[in-house]
Coordinates of C-alpha atoms and ligand atoms in Angstrom, one line a residue:
M1 CA 313.6 -101.3 12.3
T2 CA 313.0 -104.2 14.6
A3 CA 312.7 -107.8 13.6
I4 CA 309.3 -109.2 14.4
V5 CA 310.2 -112.7 13.3
S6 CA 313.7 -114.0 13.8
V7 CA 314.8 -117.4 12.5
K8 CA 318.1 -118.8 13.6
N9 CA 319.9 -121.9 12.1
L10 CA 316.6 -123.5 11.3
R11 CA 316.8 -127.1 10.0
K12 CA 314.1 -129.5 9.2
A13 CA 314.6 -133.1 8.2
Y14 CA 311.4 -135.1 7.6
A15 CA 311.1 -138.6 8.8
G16 CA 313.2 -140.7 6.5
G17 CA 315.9 -138.1 6.7
F18 CA 315.0 -135.8 3.8
E19 CA 316.5 -132.4 4.6
A20 CA 313.8 -129.9 3.5
L21 CA 315.4 -126.9 5.3
K22 CA 319.2 -126.5 5.6
S23 CA 320.1 -124.0 8.3
I24 CA 317.9 -121.1 7.5
N25 CA 318.6 -117.6 9.0
L26 CA 316.1 -114.9 8.4
D27 CA 314.9 -111.7 10.1
I28 CA 311.6 -110.3 9.1
Q29 CA 311.1 -106.6 9.8
E30 CA 308.0 -105.2 11.3
G31 CA 305.7 -103.8 8.6
E32 CA 307.4 -105.2 5.6
I33 CA 306.1 -107.5 2.8
L34 CA 308.5 -110.3 2.2
A35 CA 308.0 -112.6 -0.8
L36 CA 309.6 -116.0 -0.8
L37 CA 310.1 -117.1 -4.3
G38 CA 311.0 -120.7 -5.2
P39 CA 310.2 -123.6 -7.5
N40 CA 308.0 -126.6 -6.4
G41 CA 309.5 -128.5 -3.5
A42 CA 311.9 -125.7 -2.6
G43 CA 310.8 -125.8 1.0
K44 CA 308.6 -122.7 1.1
T45 CA 305.6 -124.4 2.9
T46 CA 308.0 -126.2 5.2
L47 CA 309.6 -122.9 6.2
I48 CA 306.3 -121.2 6.8
S49 CA 304.8 -124.1 8.8
T50 CA 308.0 -124.4 10.9
I51 CA 308.0 -120.6 11.6
C52 CA 304.3 -120.9 12.6
G53 CA 305.1 -123.7 14.9
I54 CA 302.9 -126.3 13.1
T55 CA 305.9 -128.3 12.0
T56 CA 308.6 -129.0 14.6
P57 CA 312.1 -128.0 13.6
T58 CA 314.9 -130.5 13.7
S59 CA 317.1 -127.8 15.2
G60 CA 317.3 -124.1 15.4
T61 CA 315.0 -121.4 16.9
V62 CA 312.2 -119.1 15.8
T63 CA 310.9 -116.2 17.7
V64 CA 307.8 -114.1 16.9
G65 CA 307.6 -110.8 18.8
G66 CA 310.2 -112.2 21.1
H67 CA 308.3 -115.4 21.9
D68 CA 310.0 -118.7 21.1
T69 CA 307.6 -120.8 19.0
Q70 CA 308.7 -123.9 20.8
T71 CA 308.9 -122.9 24.5
D72 CA 306.2 -120.1 24.3
Y73 CA 304.0 -121.5 21.6
R74 CA 300.7 -120.0 22.5
A75 CA 302.0 -116.4 22.8
A76 CA 303.9 -116.8 19.5
R77 CA 301.1 -118.4 17.7
G78 CA 298.6 -115.7 18.8
M79 CA 300.7 -113.1 17.0
I80 CA 300.6 -115.1 13.7
G81 CA 297.9 -115.6 11.1
L82 CA 298.4 -118.4 8.6
V83 CA 296.7 -118.8 5.3
P84 CA 297.5 -122.3 4.2
Q85 CA 298.2 -123.3 0.6
E86 CA 295.3 -125.8 0.5
I87 CA 291.8 -124.5 0.9
S88 CA 289.9 -126.2 3.7
L89 CA 286.7 -124.8 4.9
E90 CA 283.4 -126.1 6.3
P91 CA 281.1 -125.9 3.2
F92 CA 277.8 -125.4 5.0
E93 CA 278.9 -122.8 7.5
T94 CA 278.3 -119.1 6.8
V95 CA 281.2 -116.8 6.0
F96 CA 280.6 -114.9 9.2
S97 CA 280.5 -117.9 11.5
T98 CA 283.5 -119.4 9.9
V99 CA 285.6 -116.3 10.6
R100 CA 284.1 -115.8 14.1
F101 CA 284.9 -119.4 15.0
S102 CA 288.6 -118.8 14.1
R103 CA 288.8 -115.9 16.5
G104 CA 287.3 -118.1 19.3
L105 CA 290.1 -120.7 18.7
F106 CA 292.6 -118.1 19.9
G107 CA 290.7 -117.4 23.0
K108 CA 289.9 -113.9 21.9
P109 CA 286.7 -112.3 23.3
R110 CA 283.8 -112.3 20.9
D111 CA 283.8 -109.1 18.8
D112 CA 281.3 -109.2 16.0
A113 CA 282.0 -105.7 14.9
K114 CA 285.7 -106.7 14.4
I115 CA 284.6 -109.7 12.3
D116 CA 282.5 -107.4 10.1
E117 CA 285.4 -105.0 9.8
I118 CA 287.6 -107.8 8.6
L119 CA 285.0 -109.0 6.1
A120 CA 284.7 -105.5 4.8
Q121 CA 288.4 -105.2 4.4
L122 CA 288.4 -108.3 2.2
S123 CA 285.3 -107.2 0.2
L124 CA 283.3 -110.0 1.7
A125 CA 280.7 -107.9 3.5
D126 CA 277.9 -108.8 1.1
K127 CA 278.8 -112.5 1.5
R128 CA 278.6 -112.3 5.3
D129 CA 275.6 -114.7 5.6
N130 CA 276.3 -116.9 2.6
K131 CA 277.3 -120.5 3.0
V132 CA 280.9 -121.2 2.1
I133 CA 279.8 -123.7 -0.6
T134 CA 278.1 -120.9 -2.6
L135 CA 281.4 -118.9 -3.0
S136 CA 283.8 -118.8 -5.9
G137 CA 287.3 -120.0 -5.5
G138 CA 288.7 -116.5 -5.2
M139 CA 286.1 -115.7 -2.5
K140 CA 287.0 -118.8 -0.6
R141 CA 290.6 -117.7 -0.6
R142 CA 289.6 -114.4 0.8
V143 CA 287.6 -116.2 3.5
L144 CA 290.8 -118.1 4.4
I145 CA 292.6 -114.7 4.8
A146 CA 289.7 -113.4 6.9
K147 CA 289.9 -116.5 9.1
A148 CA 293.7 -115.9 9.5
L149 CA 293.0 -112.3 10.5
A150 CA 290.2 -113.0 12.9
H151 CA 292.4 -113.0 16.0
E152 CA 294.1 -109.8 14.9
P153 CA 297.6 -111.2 14.3
R154 CA 300.5 -108.8 13.8
V155 CA 302.2 -111.1 11.2
L156 CA 300.4 -112.8 8.4
F157 CA 301.7 -115.7 6.4
L158 CA 300.2 -116.3 3.0
D159 CA 301.2 -119.6 1.4
E160 CA 300.7 -119.2 -2.4
P161 CA 297.8 -116.7 -2.1
S162 CA 297.3 -116.7 -5.8
A163 CA 297.6 -120.3 -6.7
G164 CA 294.7 -121.2 -9.0
V165 CA 293.5 -117.6 -9.0
D166 CA 292.9 -115.9 -12.3
V167 CA 294.9 -112.8 -13.3
E168 CA 292.2 -110.3 -12.3
L169 CA 291.6 -111.9 -8.9
R170 CA 295.4 -112.0 -8.4
K171 CA 295.5 -108.2 -8.8
D172 CA 292.6 -108.0 -6.3
M173 CA 294.7 -110.1 -3.9
W174 CA 297.6 -107.7 -4.4
E175 CA 295.3 -104.8 -3.3
V176 CA 294.2 -106.8 -0.3
V177 CA 297.8 -107.3 0.7
A178 CA 298.6 -103.7 0.2
R179 CA 295.7 -102.7 2.4
L180 CA 296.8 -105.1 5.1
K181 CA 300.2 -103.7 5.0
A182 CA 298.8 -100.2 5.4
S183 CA 296.9 -101.4 8.4
G184 CA 300.2 -102.3 10.0
V185 CA 300.3 -106.1 9.4
T186 CA 303.7 -107.7 8.5
I187 CA 303.3 -110.0 5.6
I188 CA 305.2 -113.0 4.4
L189 CA 304.0 -114.7 1.2
T190 CA 305.3 -117.5 -0.9
T191 CA 304.8 -117.6 -4.6
H192 CA 305.9 -119.1 -7.9
Y193 CA 304.9 -116.0 -9.7
I194 CA 307.8 -113.7 -10.2
E195 CA 305.5 -110.9 -11.3
E196 CA 303.8 -111.2 -7.9
A197 CA 307.0 -110.7 -6.0
E198 CA 307.9 -107.9 -8.3
A199 CA 304.5 -106.2 -7.9
I200 CA 304.0 -106.3 -4.1
A201 CA 307.1 -107.2 -2.1
D202 CA 309.4 -104.8 -0.3
R203 CA 312.0 -107.6 0.0
V204 CA 312.4 -110.8 -2.0
G205 CA 314.0 -114.0 -0.9
I206 CA 314.9 -116.7 -3.3
I207 CA 314.6 -120.2 -1.9
N208 CA 315.7 -123.5 -3.5
K209 CA 316.5 -126.9 -2.2
G210 CA 315.9 -125.8 1.4
Q211 CA 318.3 -122.9 1.3
I212 CA 317.8 -119.1 1.0
L213 CA 320.0 -118.3 -2.0
L214 CA 319.5 -114.6 -1.7
I215 CA 317.4 -112.1 0.3
Q216 CA 317.4 -108.5 -0.7
D217 CA 315.5 -105.3 -0.9
K218 CA 313.5 -105.7 -4.2
A219 CA 314.4 -102.3 -5.7
E220 CA 318.1 -102.8 -4.8
L221 CA 318.0 -106.3 -6.2
M222 CA 316.6 -105.2 -9.5
A223 CA 318.9 -102.2 -9.7
Q224 CA 322.0 -104.2 -8.9
M225 CA 321.3 -107.0 -11.3
G226 CA 319.2 -105.0 -13.7
K227 CA 321.0 -105.1 -17.0
K228 CA 319.5 -103.8 -20.2
Q229 CA 320.0 -105.2 -23.7
L230 CA 319.9 -103.3 -26.9
R231 CA 319.3 -105.2 -30.1
I232 CA 320.4 -103.7 -33.3
D233 CA 318.9 -105.1 -36.5
L234 CA 321.1 -104.6 -39.6
A235 CA 320.1 -103.9 -43.1
V236 CA 322.7 -106.3 -44.4
A237 CA 323.9 -109.4 -42.5
T238 CA 327.5 -109.1 -41.2
P239 CA 329.8 -112.1 -41.3
D240 CA 331.7 -110.9 -38.2
I241 CA 332.0 -108.1 -35.7
P242 CA 334.3 -105.4 -37.0
A243 CA 337.5 -105.1 -34.9
A244 CA 336.7 -101.4 -34.3
L245 CA 333.6 -102.6 -32.3
A246 CA 335.4 -105.2 -30.2
K247 CA 335.3 -103.1 -27.0
Y248 CA 331.5 -103.3 -26.9
E249 CA 331.5 -107.1 -26.6
L250 CA 328.6 -107.4 -28.9
Q251 CA 326.9 -110.6 -29.6
R252 CA 326.2 -111.5 -33.2
A253 CA 323.0 -113.4 -34.0
P254 CA 323.8 -116.7 -35.9
D255 CA 322.3 -115.3 -39.1
G256 CA 324.4 -112.1 -38.8
R257 CA 321.3 -109.9 -39.1
S258 CA 321.4 -108.4 -35.6
L259 CA 323.9 -107.5 -32.9
T260 CA 323.1 -107.3 -29.1
Y261 CA 324.7 -104.9 -26.7
T262 CA 324.4 -105.4 -23.0
Y263 CA 324.8 -102.4 -20.7
D264 CA 324.3 -101.4 -17.1
T265 CA 321.5 -98.9 -16.5
N266 CA 323.2 -97.9 -13.3
G267 CA 326.6 -97.1 -14.9
P268 CA 327.7 -93.5 -15.4
R269 CA 327.1 -93.9 -19.1
T270 CA 325.5 -96.6 -21.2
G271 CA 327.9 -96.2 -24.2
I272 CA 325.0 -96.3 -26.6
T273 CA 325.7 -93.0 -28.4
T274 CA 329.3 -93.9 -29.1
L275 CA 328.3 -97.4 -30.1
L276 CA 325.8 -96.1 -32.7
N277 CA 328.4 -93.7 -34.0
D278 CA 331.0 -96.4 -34.3
L279 CA 328.6 -98.8 -36.0
Q280 CA 328.0 -96.1 -38.7
S281 CA 331.8 -95.5 -39.1
A282 CA 332.3 -99.3 -39.5
G283 CA 329.8 -99.2 -42.3
L284 CA 327.0 -101.1 -40.7
Q285 CA 323.5 -99.8 -41.5
M286 CA 320.8 -100.4 -39.0
T287 CA 317.1 -100.9 -39.6
D288 CA 315.8 -101.1 -36.1
L289 CA 316.6 -100.9 -32.4
Q290 CA 315.0 -102.6 -29.5
T291 CA 315.8 -102.5 -25.8
Q292 CA 314.9 -105.2 -23.2
Q293 CA 315.1 -104.8 -19.4
S294 CA 316.1 -107.9 -17.5
S295 CA 313.5 -108.7 -14.9
L296 CA 313.4 -110.5 -11.6
E297 CA 312.5 -113.5 -13.7
D298 CA 315.9 -113.5 -15.4
I299 CA 317.6 -113.2 -12.0
F300 CA 315.6 -116.0 -10.5
V301 CA 316.0 -118.4 -13.4
G302 CA 319.7 -117.5 -13.5
M303 CA 320.2 -118.3 -9.8
V304 CA 318.1 -121.5 -9.7
K305 CA 320.0 -122.7 -12.8
E306 CA 323.4 -122.0 -11.3
E307 CA 322.3 -123.9 -8.2
A308 CA 321.3 -127.0 -10.2
Ligands
ATP1 N1 305.5 -134.4 5.5 C1 306.5 -134.5 4.7 N2 307.2 -135.7 4.7 C2 308.3 -135.9 3.9 N3 308.7 -135.0 3.0 C3 308.0 -133.8 2.9 C4 306.9 -133.5 3.7 N4 306.4 -132.3 3.4 C5 307.2 -131.9 2.4 N5 308.2 -132.8 2.1 C6 309.3 -132.6 1.2 O1 310.0 -131.4 1.5 C7 310.4 -130.7 0.3 C8 309.8 -129.3 0.4 O2 308.4 -129.3 0.4 P1 307.6 -128.0 0.5 O3 306.1 -128.4 0.5 O4 308.1 -127.2 1.7 O5 307.9 -127.2 -0.8 P2 307.3 -125.9 -1.4 O6 308.4 -125.0 -1.8 O7 306.2 -125.4 -0.6 O8 306.7 -126.5 -2.8 P3 305.4 -126.1 -3.6 O9 305.8 -124.9 -4.4 O10 305.1 -127.2 -4.5 O11 304.3 -125.8 -2.6 C9 309.8 -131.5 -0.9 O12 310.8 -132.3 -1.4 C10 308.7 -132.3 -0.2 O13 308.6 -133.5 -0.9
MG2 MG1 304.2 -125.1 -0.8

Protein backbone atom coordinates (compact mmCIF):
# COMPACT_ATOMS: atom_id res chain seq x y z
CA MET A 1 0.00 0.00 0.00
CA THR A 2 1.09 3.54 -0.69
CA ALA A 3 0.68 6.47 1.65
CA ILE A 4 -1.50 9.11 0.05
CA VAL A 5 -1.00 11.49 2.97
CA SER A 6 2.28 11.66 4.80
CA VAL A 7 2.77 13.79 7.90
CA LYS A 8 6.28 14.23 9.29
CA ASN A 9 7.25 15.79 12.62
CA LEU A 10 4.30 18.14 12.48
CA ARG A 11 4.11 20.72 15.26
CA LYS A 12 1.64 23.51 15.76
CA ALA A 13 1.95 26.17 18.41
CA TYR A 14 -0.80 28.80 18.32
CA ALA A 15 -0.04 32.47 18.89
CA GLY A 16 0.56 32.75 22.61
CA GLY A 17 2.68 29.61 22.50
CA PHE A 18 0.08 26.92 23.17
CA GLU A 19 1.30 23.68 21.62
CA ALA A 20 -1.76 22.10 20.03
CA LEU A 21 0.26 19.49 18.09
CA LYS A 22 3.46 17.94 19.35
CA SER A 23 5.49 16.26 16.63
CA ILE A 24 2.88 14.23 14.83
CA ASN A 25 4.00 11.48 12.43
CA LEU A 26 1.30 9.82 10.41
CA ASP A 27 0.95 7.96 7.11
CA ILE A 28 -2.49 7.52 5.65
CA GLN A 29 -2.86 4.67 3.17
CA GLU A 30 -4.76 5.06 -0.04
CA GLY A 31 -8.30 3.70 0.28
CA GLU A 32 -8.46 3.35 4.03
CA ILE A 33 -10.83 4.85 6.56
CA LEU A 34 -8.90 6.28 9.48
CA ALA A 35 -10.80 7.44 12.55
CA LEU A 36 -9.11 9.89 14.89
CA LEU A 37 -10.58 9.56 18.30
CA GLY A 38 -9.96 12.04 21.05
CA PRO A 39 -11.59 14.18 23.73
CA ASN A 40 -12.45 17.89 23.33
CA GLY A 41 -9.37 19.98 22.77
CA ALA A 42 -7.19 16.97 21.85
CA GLY A 43 -6.02 18.66 18.65
CA LYS A 44 -8.15 16.81 16.09
CA THR A 45 -9.38 19.89 14.22
CA THR A 46 -5.93 21.47 14.37
CA LEU A 47 -4.41 18.31 12.87
CA ILE A 48 -6.95 18.16 10.06
CA SER A 49 -6.73 21.84 9.20
CA THR A 50 -2.94 21.71 9.24
CA ILE A 51 -2.95 18.67 6.93
CA CYS A 52 -5.36 20.48 4.63
CA GLY A 53 -3.06 23.51 4.56
CA ILE A 54 -5.61 25.85 6.16
CA THR A 55 -3.55 26.23 9.33
CA THR A 56 0.17 26.82 8.93
CA PRO A 57 2.36 24.35 10.80
CA THR A 58 5.02 25.67 13.17
CA SER A 59 7.34 22.99 11.82
CA GLY A 60 7.22 19.72 9.97
CA THR A 61 5.85 18.71 6.57
CA VAL A 62 2.70 17.30 5.04
CA THR A 63 2.45 15.80 1.58
CA VAL A 64 -0.74 14.76 -0.18
CA GLY A 65 -0.28 12.58 -3.24
CA GLY A 66 3.36 13.61 -3.15
CA HIS A 67 2.57 17.36 -3.15
CA ASP A 68 3.85 19.41 -0.23
CA THR A 69 0.97 21.39 1.30
CA GLN A 70 3.27 24.38 1.90
CA THR A 71 5.33 24.61 -1.27
CA ASP A 72 2.78 23.06 -3.64
CA TYR A 73 -0.46 24.13 -1.98
CA ARG A 74 -2.77 24.23 -4.97
CA ALA A 75 -1.94 20.75 -6.20
CA ALA A 76 -2.15 19.32 -2.69
CA ARG A 77 -5.39 21.12 -1.86
CA GLY A 78 -6.99 19.99 -5.10
CA MET A 79 -6.67 16.40 -3.97
CA ILE A 80 -8.38 17.10 -0.65
CA GLY A 81 -12.01 17.53 0.31
CA LEU A 82 -12.70 18.97 3.76
CA VAL A 83 -15.95 18.81 5.65
CA PRO A 84 -15.56 21.26 8.50
CA GLN A 85 -16.83 20.75 12.02
CA GLU A 86 -19.01 23.87 11.88
CA ILE A 87 -21.82 24.08 9.34
CA SER A 88 -21.54 27.20 7.22
CA LEU A 89 -23.71 27.42 4.12
CA GLU A 90 -25.45 30.16 2.19
CA PRO A 91 -29.05 29.77 3.37
CA PHE A 92 -30.78 31.09 0.24
CA GLU A 93 -28.75 29.23 -2.37
CA THR A 94 -30.09 25.99 -3.77
CA VAL A 95 -28.40 22.72 -2.96
CA PHE A 96 -27.29 22.29 -6.57
CA SER A 97 -25.75 25.73 -6.97
CA THR A 98 -24.03 25.48 -3.58
CA VAL A 99 -22.28 22.31 -4.65
CA ARG A 100 -21.54 23.54 -8.17
CA PHE A 101 -19.97 26.70 -6.79
CA SER A 102 -17.52 24.64 -4.71
CA ARG A 103 -16.37 22.80 -7.82
CA GLY A 104 -15.72 26.12 -9.54
CA LEU A 105 -13.54 27.27 -6.65
CA PHE A 106 -11.07 24.56 -7.53
CA GLY A 107 -10.91 25.62 -11.15
CA LYS A 108 -12.54 22.41 -12.31
CA PRO A 109 -14.57 22.63 -15.55
CA ARG A 110 -18.32 22.81 -15.09
CA ASP A 111 -19.88 19.35 -15.06
CA ASP A 112 -23.52 19.38 -13.98
CA ALA A 113 -23.90 15.63 -14.50
CA LYS A 114 -21.08 15.09 -11.99
CA ILE A 115 -22.80 17.35 -9.45
CA ASP A 116 -26.04 15.40 -9.87
CA GLU A 117 -24.11 12.16 -9.43
CA ILE A 118 -22.63 13.44 -6.16
CA LEU A 119 -26.05 14.58 -4.92
CA ALA A 120 -27.48 11.16 -5.73
CA GLN A 121 -24.63 9.46 -3.87
CA LEU A 122 -25.57 11.48 -0.79
CA SER A 123 -29.32 10.89 -1.20
CA LEU A 124 -29.85 14.57 -1.93
CA ALA A 125 -31.16 14.22 -5.49
CA ASP A 126 -34.71 15.16 -4.50
CA LYS A 127 -33.41 18.26 -2.66
CA ARG A 128 -31.45 19.45 -5.68
CA ASP A 129 -33.47 22.64 -6.22
CA ASN A 130 -34.37 23.32 -2.59
CA LYS A 131 -32.91 26.29 -0.78
CA VAL A 132 -30.42 25.31 1.91
CA ILE A 133 -32.53 27.03 4.57
CA THR A 134 -35.32 24.48 4.06
CA LEU A 135 -33.11 21.49 4.90
CA SER A 136 -32.82 19.61 8.17
CA GLY A 137 -29.53 19.57 10.08
CA GLY A 138 -28.63 16.11 8.83
CA MET A 139 -29.29 17.14 5.22
CA LYS A 140 -27.14 20.25 5.63
CA ARG A 141 -24.33 18.05 6.82
CA ARG A 142 -24.71 15.96 3.68
CA VAL A 143 -24.64 19.14 1.58
CA LEU A 144 -21.31 19.95 3.26
CA ILE A 145 -20.03 16.54 2.21
CA ALA A 146 -21.32 17.08 -1.34
CA LYS A 147 -19.52 20.45 -1.43
CA ALA A 148 -16.31 18.79 -0.26
CA LEU A 149 -16.65 16.17 -3.01
CA ALA A 150 -17.55 18.60 -5.79
CA HIS A 151 -14.01 18.83 -7.17
CA GLU A 152 -13.57 15.03 -7.02
CA PRO A 153 -10.88 14.86 -4.34
CA ARG A 154 -9.04 11.61 -3.62
CA VAL A 155 -8.90 12.21 0.12
CA LEU A 156 -11.83 13.34 2.22
CA PHE A 157 -11.51 14.77 5.71
CA LEU A 158 -14.62 14.72 7.86
CA ASP A 159 -14.34 16.70 11.07
CA GLU A 160 -16.95 15.30 13.47
CA PRO A 161 -19.39 14.15 10.78
CA SER A 162 -21.98 13.07 13.30
CA ALA A 163 -21.80 15.87 15.85
CA GLY A 164 -25.37 16.89 16.59
CA VAL A 165 -26.74 14.14 14.39
CA ASP A 166 -29.27 11.71 15.83
CA VAL A 167 -28.61 7.98 16.05
CA GLU A 168 -30.49 7.10 12.88
CA LEU A 169 -28.83 9.79 10.79
CA ARG A 170 -25.49 8.77 12.21
CA LYS A 171 -26.04 5.31 10.76
CA ASP A 172 -26.96 6.91 7.42
CA MET A 173 -23.70 8.84 7.63
CA TRP A 174 -21.82 5.58 8.17
CA GLU A 175 -23.42 4.21 5.01
CA VAL A 176 -22.45 7.32 3.08
CA VAL A 177 -18.87 6.88 4.27
CA ALA A 178 -18.87 3.21 3.31
CA ARG A 179 -20.13 4.09 -0.19
CA LEU A 180 -17.45 6.76 -0.57
CA LYS A 181 -14.79 4.27 0.41
CA ALA A 182 -16.16 1.81 -2.14
CA SER A 183 -15.85 4.54 -4.78
CA GLY A 184 -12.13 4.76 -3.97
CA VAL A 185 -11.97 7.82 -1.71
CA THR A 186 -9.57 7.74 1.24
CA ILE A 187 -11.35 8.97 4.37
CA ILE A 188 -10.08 10.52 7.57
CA LEU A 189 -12.67 11.38 10.16
CA THR A 190 -12.57 12.67 13.67
CA THR A 191 -15.04 11.66 16.29
CA HIS A 192 -15.81 11.58 19.98
CA TYR A 193 -17.97 8.56 19.43
CA ILE A 194 -16.13 5.39 20.08
CA GLU A 195 -18.89 3.32 18.50
CA GLU A 196 -18.44 5.36 15.34
CA ALA A 197 -14.76 4.45 15.10
CA GLU A 198 -15.64 0.87 15.96
CA ALA A 199 -18.34 0.75 13.28
CA ILE A 200 -16.60 2.22 10.25
CA ALA A 201 -12.85 2.60 10.60
CA ASP A 202 -10.15 0.36 9.18
CA ARG A 203 -7.63 2.01 11.47
CA VAL A 204 -8.05 3.95 14.66
CA GLY A 205 -5.79 6.66 16.01
CA ILE A 206 -6.16 7.88 19.56
CA ILE A 207 -5.15 11.49 20.00
CA ASN A 208 -4.90 13.43 23.23
CA LYS A 209 -3.11 16.63 24.19
CA GLY A 210 -1.62 17.09 20.74
CA GLN A 211 -0.11 13.63 20.53
CA ILE A 212 -1.06 10.41 18.80
CA LEU A 213 -1.05 7.93 21.64
CA LEU A 214 -1.71 4.97 19.44
CA ILE A 215 -2.57 4.19 15.86
CA GLN A 216 -3.49 0.72 14.85
CA ASP A 217 -5.56 -1.54 12.69
CA LYS A 218 -8.95 -1.61 14.37
CA ALA A 219 -9.41 -5.37 14.38
CA GLU A 220 -5.86 -5.89 15.64
CA LEU A 221 -6.33 -3.31 18.33
CA MET A 222 -9.49 -4.89 19.55
CA ALA A 223 -8.04 -8.38 19.43
CA GLN A 224 -4.85 -7.37 21.16
CA MET A 225 -6.49 -5.52 23.95
CA GLY A 226 -9.78 -7.37 23.91
CA LYS A 227 -10.17 -9.01 27.26
CA LYS A 228 -13.32 -10.66 28.41
CA GLN A 229 -14.70 -10.84 31.89
CA LEU A 230 -16.81 -13.54 33.40
CA ARG A 231 -18.90 -12.65 36.41
CA ILE A 232 -19.96 -15.49 38.62
CA ASP A 233 -22.87 -14.81 40.97
CA LEU A 234 -22.85 -16.96 44.10
CA ALA A 235 -25.74 -18.49 46.00
CA VAL A 236 -24.07 -17.64 49.30
CA ALA A 237 -21.69 -14.73 49.88
CA THR A 238 -18.10 -15.82 50.32
CA PRO A 239 -15.96 -14.01 52.91
CA ASP A 240 -12.78 -14.65 50.93
CA ILE A 241 -11.44 -16.38 47.85
CA PRO A 242 -10.56 -20.00 48.62
CA ALA A 243 -6.80 -20.69 48.32
CA ALA A 244 -7.49 -23.41 45.74
CA LEU A 245 -8.74 -20.67 43.39
CA ALA A 246 -5.80 -18.30 43.87
CA LYS A 247 -4.31 -19.04 40.44
CA TYR A 248 -7.35 -17.54 38.70
CA GLU A 249 -6.73 -14.11 40.25
CA LEU A 250 -10.42 -13.61 40.80
CA GLN A 251 -11.86 -10.36 42.03
CA ARG A 252 -14.36 -10.57 44.82
CA ALA A 253 -17.23 -8.07 44.91
CA PRO A 254 -17.26 -6.11 48.19
CA ASP A 255 -20.44 -7.91 49.30
CA GLY A 256 -18.90 -11.31 48.48
CA ARG A 257 -21.84 -12.26 46.27
CA SER A 258 -19.92 -12.43 43.04
CA LEU A 259 -16.48 -13.18 41.65
CA THR A 260 -15.04 -11.82 38.42
CA TYR A 261 -12.60 -13.68 36.22
CA THR A 262 -10.69 -11.86 33.47
CA TYR A 263 -9.44 -13.89 30.54
CA ASP A 264 -7.94 -13.38 27.15
CA THR A 265 -10.11 -14.42 24.24
CA ASN A 266 -6.99 -14.90 22.11
CA GLY A 267 -5.23 -17.25 24.48
CA PRO A 268 -4.97 -20.98 23.67
CA ARG A 269 -7.55 -21.67 26.38
CA THR A 270 -9.73 -19.45 28.50
CA GLY A 271 -9.55 -21.58 31.65
CA ILE A 272 -13.28 -21.26 32.21
CA THR A 273 -14.02 -24.99 32.32
CA THR A 274 -11.41 -25.73 34.95
CA LEU A 275 -12.42 -22.64 36.91
CA LEU A 276 -16.03 -23.76 37.06
CA ASN A 277 -14.94 -27.25 38.17
CA ASP A 278 -12.63 -25.80 40.82
CA LEU A 279 -15.37 -23.52 42.10
CA GLN A 280 -17.60 -26.50 42.63
CA SER A 281 -14.82 -28.46 44.38
CA ALA A 282 -14.25 -25.46 46.66
CA GLY A 283 -17.91 -25.66 47.65
CA LEU A 284 -19.04 -22.45 45.98
CA GLN A 285 -22.45 -22.68 44.39
CA MET A 286 -23.23 -20.33 41.55
CA THR A 287 -26.56 -18.91 40.54
CA ASP A 288 -25.65 -17.05 37.36
CA LEU A 289 -22.86 -16.34 34.88
CA GLN A 290 -22.32 -13.27 32.75
CA THR A 291 -19.63 -12.38 30.25
CA GLN A 292 -18.61 -8.92 29.16
CA GLN A 293 -16.34 -8.02 26.27
CA SER A 294 -14.10 -5.02 26.70
CA SER A 295 -14.63 -2.53 23.91
CA LEU A 296 -12.69 0.16 22.19
CA GLU A 297 -14.28 2.43 24.76
CA ASP A 298 -12.45 0.70 27.62
CA ILE A 299 -9.22 0.92 25.69
CA PHE A 300 -9.72 4.58 24.95
CA VAL A 301 -10.76 5.56 28.45
CA GLY A 302 -7.86 3.53 29.84
CA MET A 303 -5.32 5.27 27.60
CA VAL A 304 -6.58 8.79 28.08
CA LYS A 305 -6.68 8.24 31.83
CA GLU A 306 -3.13 6.88 31.89
CA GLU A 307 -2.03 10.00 30.04
CA ALA A 308 -3.70 12.41 32.49
N1 LIG B 1 -6.98 29.53 16.82
C1 LIG B 1 -6.57 29.06 18.00
N2 LIG B 1 -5.80 29.82 18.84
C2 LIG B 1 -5.36 29.36 20.01
N3 LIG B 1 -5.61 28.12 20.48
C3 LIG B 1 -6.37 27.31 19.70
C4 LIG B 1 -6.89 27.74 18.44
N4 LIG B 1 -7.58 26.72 17.89
C5 LIG B 1 -7.51 25.70 18.78
N5 LIG B 1 -6.78 26.06 19.87
C6 LIG B 1 -6.47 25.21 21.03
O1 LIG B 1 -5.81 24.04 20.58
C7 LIG B 1 -6.28 22.88 21.28
C8 LIG B 1 -6.79 21.87 20.29
O2 LIG B 1 -7.97 22.36 19.68
P1 LIG B 1 -8.73 21.59 18.54
O3 LIG B 1 -9.85 22.42 18.07
O4 LIG B 1 -7.75 21.12 17.55
O5 LIG B 1 -9.28 20.33 19.37
P2 LIG B 1 -10.30 19.20 18.94
O6 LIG B 1 -9.66 17.89 19.27
O7 LIG B 1 -10.75 19.41 17.54
O8 LIG B 1 -11.50 19.45 19.95
P3 LIG B 1 -13.09 19.25 19.76
O9 LIG B 1 -13.34 17.80 19.99
O10 LIG B 1 -13.68 20.07 20.83
O11 LIG B 1 -13.47 19.71 18.39
C9 LIG B 1 -7.32 23.38 22.26
O12 LIG B 1 -6.71 23.54 23.52
C10 LIG B 1 -7.75 24.71 21.70
O13 LIG B 1 -8.15 25.59 22.71
MG1 LIG C 1 -12.56 19.76 16.68
